[in-house]
mmCIF file of C-alpha atoms in Angstrom:
data_model
loop_
_atom_site.group_PDB
_atom_site.id
_atom_site.type_symbol
_atom_site.label_atom_id
_atom_site.label_comp_id
_atom_site.label_asym_id
_atom_site.label_seq_id
_atom_site.Cartn_x
_atom_site.Cartn_y
_atom_site.Cartn_z
ATOM 1 C CA UNK A 456 167.830 100.051 465.153
ATOM 2 C CA UNK A 457 165.954 97.470 467.770
ATOM 3 C CA UNK A 458 162.841 96.313 465.699
ATOM 4 C CA UNK A 459 159.106 96.642 466.334
ATOM 5 C CA UNK A 460 157.140 94.713 464.737
ATOM 6 C CA UNK A 461 153.519 92.850 464.907
ATOM 7 C CA UNK A 462 153.527 89.347 465.973
ATOM 8 C CA UNK A 463 152.182 86.508 464.037
ATOM 9 C CA UNK A 464 150.076 83.414 465.674
ATOM 10 C CA UNK A 465 152.276 79.921 465.345
ATOM 11 C CA UNK A 466 151.604 77.342 463.732
ATOM 12 C CA UNK A 467 150.425 78.910 460.818
ATOM 13 C CA UNK A 468 152.105 77.677 457.765
ATOM 14 C CA UNK A 469 151.049 79.965 455.183
ATOM 15 C CA UNK A 470 152.776 83.288 454.492
ATOM 16 C CA UNK A 471 150.265 84.843 453.853
ATOM 17 C CA UNK A 472 148.041 84.165 455.616
ATOM 18 C CA UNK A 473 149.795 84.414 458.598
ATOM 19 C CA UNK A 474 151.089 88.021 457.814
ATOM 20 C CA UNK A 475 147.066 87.744 457.125
ATOM 21 C CA UNK A 476 146.464 86.980 460.397
ATOM 22 C CA UNK A 477 149.024 89.104 462.198
ATOM 23 C CA UNK A 478 148.795 92.270 460.421
ATOM 24 C CA UNK A 479 144.384 92.272 461.351
ATOM 25 C CA UNK A 480 144.983 90.914 464.825
ATOM 26 C CA UNK A 481 146.430 94.156 465.653
ATOM 27 C CA UNK A 482 143.359 96.236 465.895
ATOM 28 C CA UNK A 483 140.943 93.404 465.820
ATOM 29 C CA UNK A 484 140.259 89.448 467.519
ATOM 30 C CA UNK A 485 142.818 86.410 466.610
ATOM 31 C CA UNK A 486 141.280 83.300 468.739
ATOM 32 C CA UNK A 487 143.314 79.516 467.645
ATOM 33 C CA UNK A 488 141.257 77.189 468.492
ATOM 34 C CA UNK A 489 140.857 73.657 467.746
ATOM 35 C CA UNK A 490 139.891 73.719 463.833
ATOM 36 C CA UNK A 491 142.509 76.627 462.864
ATOM 37 C CA UNK A 492 141.933 80.700 463.516
ATOM 38 C CA UNK A 493 139.724 82.582 463.331
ATOM 39 C CA UNK A 494 140.518 85.988 463.533
ATOM 40 C CA UNK A 495 137.366 88.999 463.596
ATOM 41 C CA UNK A 496 138.062 92.770 462.854
ATOM 42 C CA UNK A 497 134.730 94.527 464.353
ATOM 43 C CA UNK A 498 136.075 98.466 462.919
ATOM 44 C CA UNK A 499 136.234 96.890 459.434
ATOM 45 C CA UNK A 500 133.399 94.406 459.082
ATOM 46 C CA UNK A 501 133.594 94.017 455.332
ATOM 47 C CA UNK A 502 137.314 93.085 455.331
ATOM 48 C CA UNK A 503 136.754 89.196 454.033
ATOM 49 C CA UNK A 504 140.563 89.280 455.191
ATOM 50 C CA UNK A 505 140.600 90.394 458.812
ATOM 51 C CA UNK A 506 137.364 88.528 459.565
ATOM 52 C CA UNK A 507 137.900 84.977 458.725
ATOM 53 C CA UNK A 508 137.933 81.849 459.589
ATOM 54 C CA UNK A 509 141.637 80.273 458.339
ATOM 55 C CA UNK A 510 141.273 75.997 458.872
ATOM 56 C CA UNK A 511 144.489 73.410 459.271
ATOM 57 C CA UNK A 512 143.783 70.766 456.954
ATOM 58 C CA UNK A 513 142.749 70.041 453.331
ATOM 59 C CA UNK A 514 139.174 71.635 451.664
ATOM 60 C CA UNK A 515 138.172 67.865 451.359
ATOM 61 C CA UNK A 516 138.545 67.261 454.654
ATOM 62 C CA UNK A 517 135.338 68.637 455.720
ATOM 63 C CA UNK A 518 131.583 69.229 453.733
ATOM 64 C CA UNK A 519 130.952 72.960 452.661
ATOM 65 C CA UNK A 520 128.102 72.023 455.444
ATOM 66 C CA UNK A 521 130.391 71.940 457.473
ATOM 67 C CA UNK A 522 132.470 74.423 457.310
ATOM 68 C CA UNK A 523 129.669 77.403 457.293
ATOM 69 C CA UNK A 524 128.311 75.823 460.238
ATOM 70 C CA UNK A 525 130.883 76.193 462.346
ATOM 71 C CA UNK A 526 131.706 80.230 460.645
ATOM 72 C CA UNK A 527 128.253 81.090 461.237
ATOM 73 C CA UNK A 528 128.622 79.290 464.774
ATOM 74 C CA UNK A 529 132.202 81.019 465.150
ATOM 75 C CA UNK A 530 130.979 84.681 463.767
ATOM 76 C CA UNK A 531 126.878 84.762 465.555
ATOM 77 C CA UNK A 532 125.840 88.373 466.505
ATOM 78 C CA UNK A 533 128.857 89.903 464.408
ATOM 79 C CA UNK A 534 128.136 92.548 462.035
ATOM 80 C CA UNK A 535 130.584 90.423 459.156
ATOM 81 C CA UNK A 536 129.139 91.377 455.948
ATOM 82 C CA UNK A 537 131.459 88.387 453.965
ATOM 83 C CA UNK A 538 132.178 83.841 455.185
ATOM 84 C CA UNK A 539 135.614 84.676 453.997
ATOM 85 C CA UNK A 540 137.074 80.495 454.688
ATOM 86 C CA UNK A 541 140.879 80.026 453.973
ATOM 87 C CA UNK A 542 143.345 76.837 454.376
ATOM 88 C CA UNK A 543 146.312 76.627 456.021
ATOM 89 C CA UNK A 544 147.510 73.824 453.198
ATOM 90 C CA UNK A 545 150.282 74.404 451.077
ATOM 91 C CA UNK A 546 149.673 71.550 449.721
ATOM 92 C CA UNK A 547 146.270 72.712 448.216
ATOM 93 C CA UNK A 548 145.380 72.899 444.969
ATOM 94 C CA UNK A 549 142.183 75.445 443.906
ATOM 95 C CA UNK A 550 140.834 72.403 441.753
ATOM 96 C CA UNK A 551 139.158 70.981 445.108
ATOM 97 C CA UNK A 552 137.515 74.080 446.386
ATOM 98 C CA UNK A 553 134.589 72.772 443.896
ATOM 99 C CA UNK A 554 132.124 71.936 446.498
ATOM 100 C CA UNK A 555 132.222 74.839 447.532
ATOM 101 C CA UNK A 556 131.831 76.680 444.140
ATOM 102 C CA UNK A 557 129.262 75.190 443.922
ATOM 103 C CA UNK A 558 126.991 76.471 446.332
ATOM 104 C CA UNK A 559 127.943 80.250 445.423
ATOM 105 C CA UNK A 560 131.172 80.822 447.173
ATOM 106 C CA UNK A 561 134.613 82.704 444.918
ATOM 107 C CA UNK A 562 137.140 80.434 445.099
ATOM 108 C CA UNK A 563 140.704 82.840 446.238
ATOM 109 C CA UNK A 564 143.591 81.821 444.366
ATOM 110 C CA UNK A 565 146.214 84.291 446.009
ATOM 111 C CA UNK A 566 149.989 84.576 445.821
ATOM 112 C CA UNK A 567 151.735 85.408 448.649
ATOM 113 C CA UNK A 568 155.174 86.956 447.016
ATOM 114 C CA UNK A 569 157.770 88.307 448.815
ATOM 115 C CA UNK A 570 161.759 90.280 448.038
ATOM 116 C CA UNK A 571 164.839 89.725 449.639
ATOM 117 C CA UNK A 572 166.665 92.966 449.917
ATOM 118 C CA UNK A 573 165.610 96.763 448.025
ATOM 119 C CA UNK A 574 166.701 95.795 445.252
ATOM 120 C CA UNK A 575 163.921 96.403 442.969
ATOM 121 C CA UNK A 576 164.346 97.050 439.287
ATOM 122 C CA UNK A 577 161.739 99.808 438.760
ATOM 123 C CA UNK A 578 162.609 102.574 434.939
ATOM 124 C CA UNK A 579 162.629 106.051 435.567
ATOM 125 C CA UNK A 580 158.777 107.368 435.819
ATOM 126 C CA UNK A 581 157.315 108.242 432.406
ATOM 127 C CA UNK A 582 155.840 111.991 433.766
ATOM 128 C CA UNK A 583 157.481 114.746 435.218
ATOM 129 C CA UNK A 584 157.787 116.755 438.113
ATOM 130 C CA UNK A 585 156.725 113.433 440.317
ATOM 131 C CA UNK A 586 157.205 114.212 444.166
ATOM 132 C CA UNK A 587 157.735 110.305 446.060
ATOM 133 C CA UNK A 588 157.206 111.649 450.245
ATOM 134 C CA UNK A 589 155.509 109.808 453.007
ATOM 135 C CA UNK A 590 152.417 110.854 453.810
ATOM 136 C CA UNK A 591 150.559 111.469 457.531
ATOM 137 C CA UNK A 592 147.239 110.485 457.482
ATOM 138 C CA UNK A 593 146.627 112.790 459.954
ATOM 139 C CA UNK A 594 147.285 115.204 458.118
ATOM 140 C CA UNK A 595 146.301 114.397 455.196
ATOM 141 C CA UNK A 596 143.365 111.942 455.085
ATOM 142 C CA UNK A 597 140.957 114.249 452.901
ATOM 143 C CA UNK A 598 144.375 114.193 450.304
ATOM 144 C CA UNK A 599 144.667 109.552 450.108
ATOM 145 C CA UNK A 600 141.464 109.778 450.244
ATOM 146 C CA UNK A 601 140.581 111.121 447.104
ATOM 147 C CA UNK A 602 143.766 109.394 445.429
ATOM 148 C CA UNK A 603 142.025 105.659 447.346
ATOM 149 C CA UNK A 604 138.523 106.567 446.098
ATOM 150 C CA UNK A 605 139.985 107.344 442.347
ATOM 151 C CA UNK A 606 141.498 104.022 441.901
ATOM 152 C CA UNK A 607 138.597 102.042 443.369
ATOM 153 C CA UNK A 608 136.662 103.161 440.967
ATOM 154 C CA UNK A 609 138.701 102.163 438.635
ATOM 155 C CA UNK A 610 138.760 98.349 439.452
ATOM 156 C CA UNK A 611 137.181 96.033 437.582
ATOM 157 C CA UNK A 612 135.283 95.043 440.977
ATOM 158 C CA UNK A 613 135.458 98.143 443.489
ATOM 159 C CA UNK A 614 135.222 97.713 447.369
ATOM 160 C CA UNK A 615 132.935 100.386 447.507
ATOM 161 C CA UNK A 616 132.817 103.957 448.785
ATOM 162 C CA UNK A 617 132.346 102.308 452.403
ATOM 163 C CA UNK A 618 135.060 100.247 452.173
ATOM 164 C CA UNK A 619 137.115 102.050 451.166
ATOM 165 C CA UNK A 620 136.895 104.565 454.529
ATOM 166 C CA UNK A 621 136.788 101.874 456.800
ATOM 167 C CA UNK A 622 139.972 100.279 455.946
ATOM 168 C CA UNK A 623 141.642 104.086 455.197
ATOM 169 C CA UNK A 624 140.711 104.325 459.601
ATOM 170 C CA UNK A 625 142.215 101.336 459.872
ATOM 171 C CA UNK A 626 144.781 101.767 459.031
ATOM 172 C CA UNK A 627 145.337 105.233 460.606
ATOM 173 C CA UNK A 628 144.485 103.169 464.258
ATOM 174 C CA UNK A 629 147.107 101.075 462.866
ATOM 175 C CA UNK A 630 150.415 103.175 462.664
ATOM 176 C CA UNK A 631 149.547 105.162 465.963
ATOM 177 C CA UNK A 632 149.935 102.515 467.598
ATOM 178 C CA UNK A 633 153.344 103.267 469.268
ATOM 179 C CA UNK A 634 156.558 102.406 468.279
ATOM 180 C CA UNK A 635 157.010 103.115 464.562
ATOM 181 C CA UNK A 636 155.365 99.509 462.632
ATOM 182 C CA UNK A 637 155.123 101.097 459.461
ATOM 183 C CA UNK A 638 154.276 104.268 456.529
ATOM 184 C CA UNK A 639 152.237 105.529 454.129
ATOM 185 C CA UNK A 640 153.951 107.397 451.420
ATOM 186 C CA UNK A 641 152.050 108.776 448.364
ATOM 187 C CA UNK A 642 153.794 109.561 444.264
ATOM 188 C CA UNK A 643 152.290 113.828 443.881
ATOM 189 C CA UNK A 644 151.757 115.352 441.008
ATOM 190 C CA UNK A 645 151.438 119.305 440.813
ATOM 191 C CA UNK A 646 150.045 119.059 444.318
ATOM 192 C CA UNK A 647 147.941 116.002 444.007
ATOM 193 C CA UNK A 648 148.056 112.825 444.850
ATOM 194 C CA UNK A 649 148.504 110.274 442.062
ATOM 195 C CA UNK A 650 149.282 106.539 443.457
ATOM 196 C CA UNK A 651 149.539 105.853 447.491
ATOM 197 C CA UNK A 652 150.811 101.751 449.481
ATOM 198 C CA UNK A 653 151.455 101.300 452.779
ATOM 199 C CA UNK A 654 154.321 99.013 454.303
ATOM 200 C CA UNK A 655 153.496 98.388 457.901
ATOM 201 C CA UNK A 656 156.110 95.349 459.823
ATOM 202 C CA UNK A 657 154.660 92.301 460.076
ATOM 203 C CA UNK A 658 156.017 88.878 462.120
ATOM 204 C CA UNK A 659 159.494 91.333 461.266
ATOM 205 C CA UNK A 660 158.944 91.895 457.713
ATOM 206 C CA UNK A 661 157.248 94.615 455.773
ATOM 207 C CA UNK A 662 153.954 94.148 454.079
ATOM 208 C CA UNK A 663 153.012 94.996 451.416
ATOM 209 C CA UNK A 664 149.465 96.678 451.706
ATOM 210 C CA UNK A 665 146.513 99.188 449.423
ATOM 211 C CA UNK A 666 149.271 99.991 445.909
ATOM 212 C CA UNK A 667 147.437 102.098 444.124
ATOM 213 C CA UNK A 668 147.873 104.525 441.210
ATOM 214 C CA UNK A 669 145.006 106.677 439.788
ATOM 215 C CA UNK A 670 143.236 104.712 436.379
ATOM 216 C CA UNK A 671 144.809 107.951 433.912
ATOM 217 C CA UNK A 672 148.596 107.625 434.814
ATOM 218 C CA UNK A 673 148.705 104.000 434.708
ATOM 219 C CA UNK A 674 151.343 102.235 432.347
ATOM 220 C CA UNK A 675 153.624 104.398 433.069
ATOM 221 C CA UNK A 676 155.686 104.101 435.646
ATOM 222 C CA UNK A 677 154.658 105.875 439.377
ATOM 223 C CA UNK A 678 154.377 102.514 440.800
ATOM 224 C CA UNK A 679 156.668 101.206 440.371
ATOM 225 C CA UNK A 680 158.795 104.361 441.312
ATOM 226 C CA UNK A 681 157.014 104.620 444.549
ATOM 227 C CA UNK A 682 156.794 101.208 445.881
ATOM 228 C CA UNK A 683 161.124 100.810 445.011
ATOM 229 C CA UNK A 684 161.202 104.148 447.405
ATOM 230 C CA UNK A 685 159.080 103.708 449.781
ATOM 231 C CA UNK A 686 160.759 100.390 450.211
ATOM 232 C CA UNK A 687 164.376 101.715 450.190
ATOM 233 C CA UNK A 688 162.853 104.133 453.078
ATOM 234 C CA UNK A 689 161.160 102.009 455.151
ATOM 235 C CA UNK A 690 163.532 98.798 455.295
ATOM 236 C CA UNK A 691 166.512 101.344 456.787
ATOM 237 C CA UNK A 692 163.340 103.115 459.640
ATOM 238 C CA UNK A 693 162.105 99.791 460.118
ATOM 239 C CA UNK A 694 165.436 97.447 460.056
ATOM 240 C CA UNK A 695 163.932 94.968 457.481
ATOM 241 C CA UNK A 696 165.235 93.429 454.755
ATOM 242 C CA UNK A 697 162.178 91.205 454.127
ATOM 243 C CA UNK A 698 159.120 92.630 451.927
ATOM 244 C CA UNK A 699 155.699 90.455 451.158
ATOM 245 C CA UNK A 700 152.745 90.975 449.989
ATOM 246 C CA UNK A 701 149.557 88.915 448.357
ATOM 247 C CA UNK A 702 147.491 89.010 445.259
ATOM 248 C CA UNK A 703 145.634 86.814 442.717
ATOM 249 C CA UNK A 704 147.637 84.651 440.888
ATOM 250 C CA UNK A 705 148.320 84.133 437.298
ATOM 251 C CA UNK A 706 147.156 88.379 437.430
ATOM 252 C CA UNK A 707 148.430 90.855 436.370
ATOM 253 C CA UNK A 708 149.684 91.935 439.705
ATOM 254 C CA UNK A 709 151.549 88.610 440.279
ATOM 255 C CA UNK A 710 153.269 90.165 436.559
ATOM 256 C CA UNK A 711 153.796 93.550 437.678
ATOM 257 C CA UNK A 712 155.592 92.408 440.936
ATOM 258 C CA UNK A 713 157.423 89.764 439.834
ATOM 259 C CA UNK A 714 159.288 92.217 437.236
ATOM 260 C CA UNK A 715 159.954 94.300 440.114
ATOM 261 C CA UNK A 716 162.156 90.799 441.201
ATOM 262 C CA UNK A 717 159.261 89.453 443.391
ATOM 263 C CA UNK A 718 158.641 85.894 444.280
ATOM 264 C CA UNK A 719 156.646 83.059 444.353
ATOM 265 C CA UNK A 720 156.735 81.896 448.146
ATOM 266 C CA UNK A 721 153.138 80.763 449.313
ATOM 267 C CA UNK A 722 149.658 79.911 448.405
ATOM 268 C CA UNK A 723 146.305 81.705 450.066
ATOM 269 C CA UNK A 724 143.289 78.969 448.907
ATOM 270 C CA UNK A 725 139.773 80.194 450.143
ATOM 271 C CA UNK A 726 136.172 80.577 449.395
ATOM 272 C CA UNK A 727 133.990 83.964 449.612
ATOM 273 C CA UNK A 728 130.680 84.835 449.256
ATOM 274 C CA UNK A 729 128.469 87.249 450.717
ATOM 275 C CA UNK A 730 126.729 86.705 454.217
#
């Protein structure tokens, strides 16, 4: 099977940032600049990681004032709602972000996790009658949206209904770009979607996206079963042997994925605040 994949920018060392830039540039605008990379996703201005400035070097090489001024100059005239800045520095320490935190930024301290091969540790779901299947986002938008909105309401920091709707529309457009680049998957119980996720080929790797289970059905093995089934399907269809994701370092998500066999391959260090 010939491999079709989204292209990633050259020169980016952090696997997570490299995958993020390739993923969002497909329907956005990616520009290499002297200081690093500027990515804009006009269709989803509320997505901070699609509208981001990734800088070369360590966070302490420039003052917060200089970095903020550069971001505002590069994103002048856009509808981007956040200031999101990352550093492509494998040795960066989150403590070096303190000057930005003092100015009202939230520190981004994420870990890139990868799974080699398709052998995932997933127990049998503690739910009878569960159906795992590939979804058609064009025909099943309402069901997928209802599930993702329910998942979002159960988060500690919800993205918001508008952001969830915009992101799903972007995902539909991404999958419609041409030859199969990926697919969306769902777990269905009694005719209702209870968990969804996406896998997209980025830079020759599978990129796990938008994983979520309805709050009332969490901790019953549904998410693990869906990830395992979807990854085996996507790996075979897209000729992939590595699955990558980005999640908060040290959080419940990292522990969840490590139990499935994922291992750390890099970090995404950055800062975020509203404009």
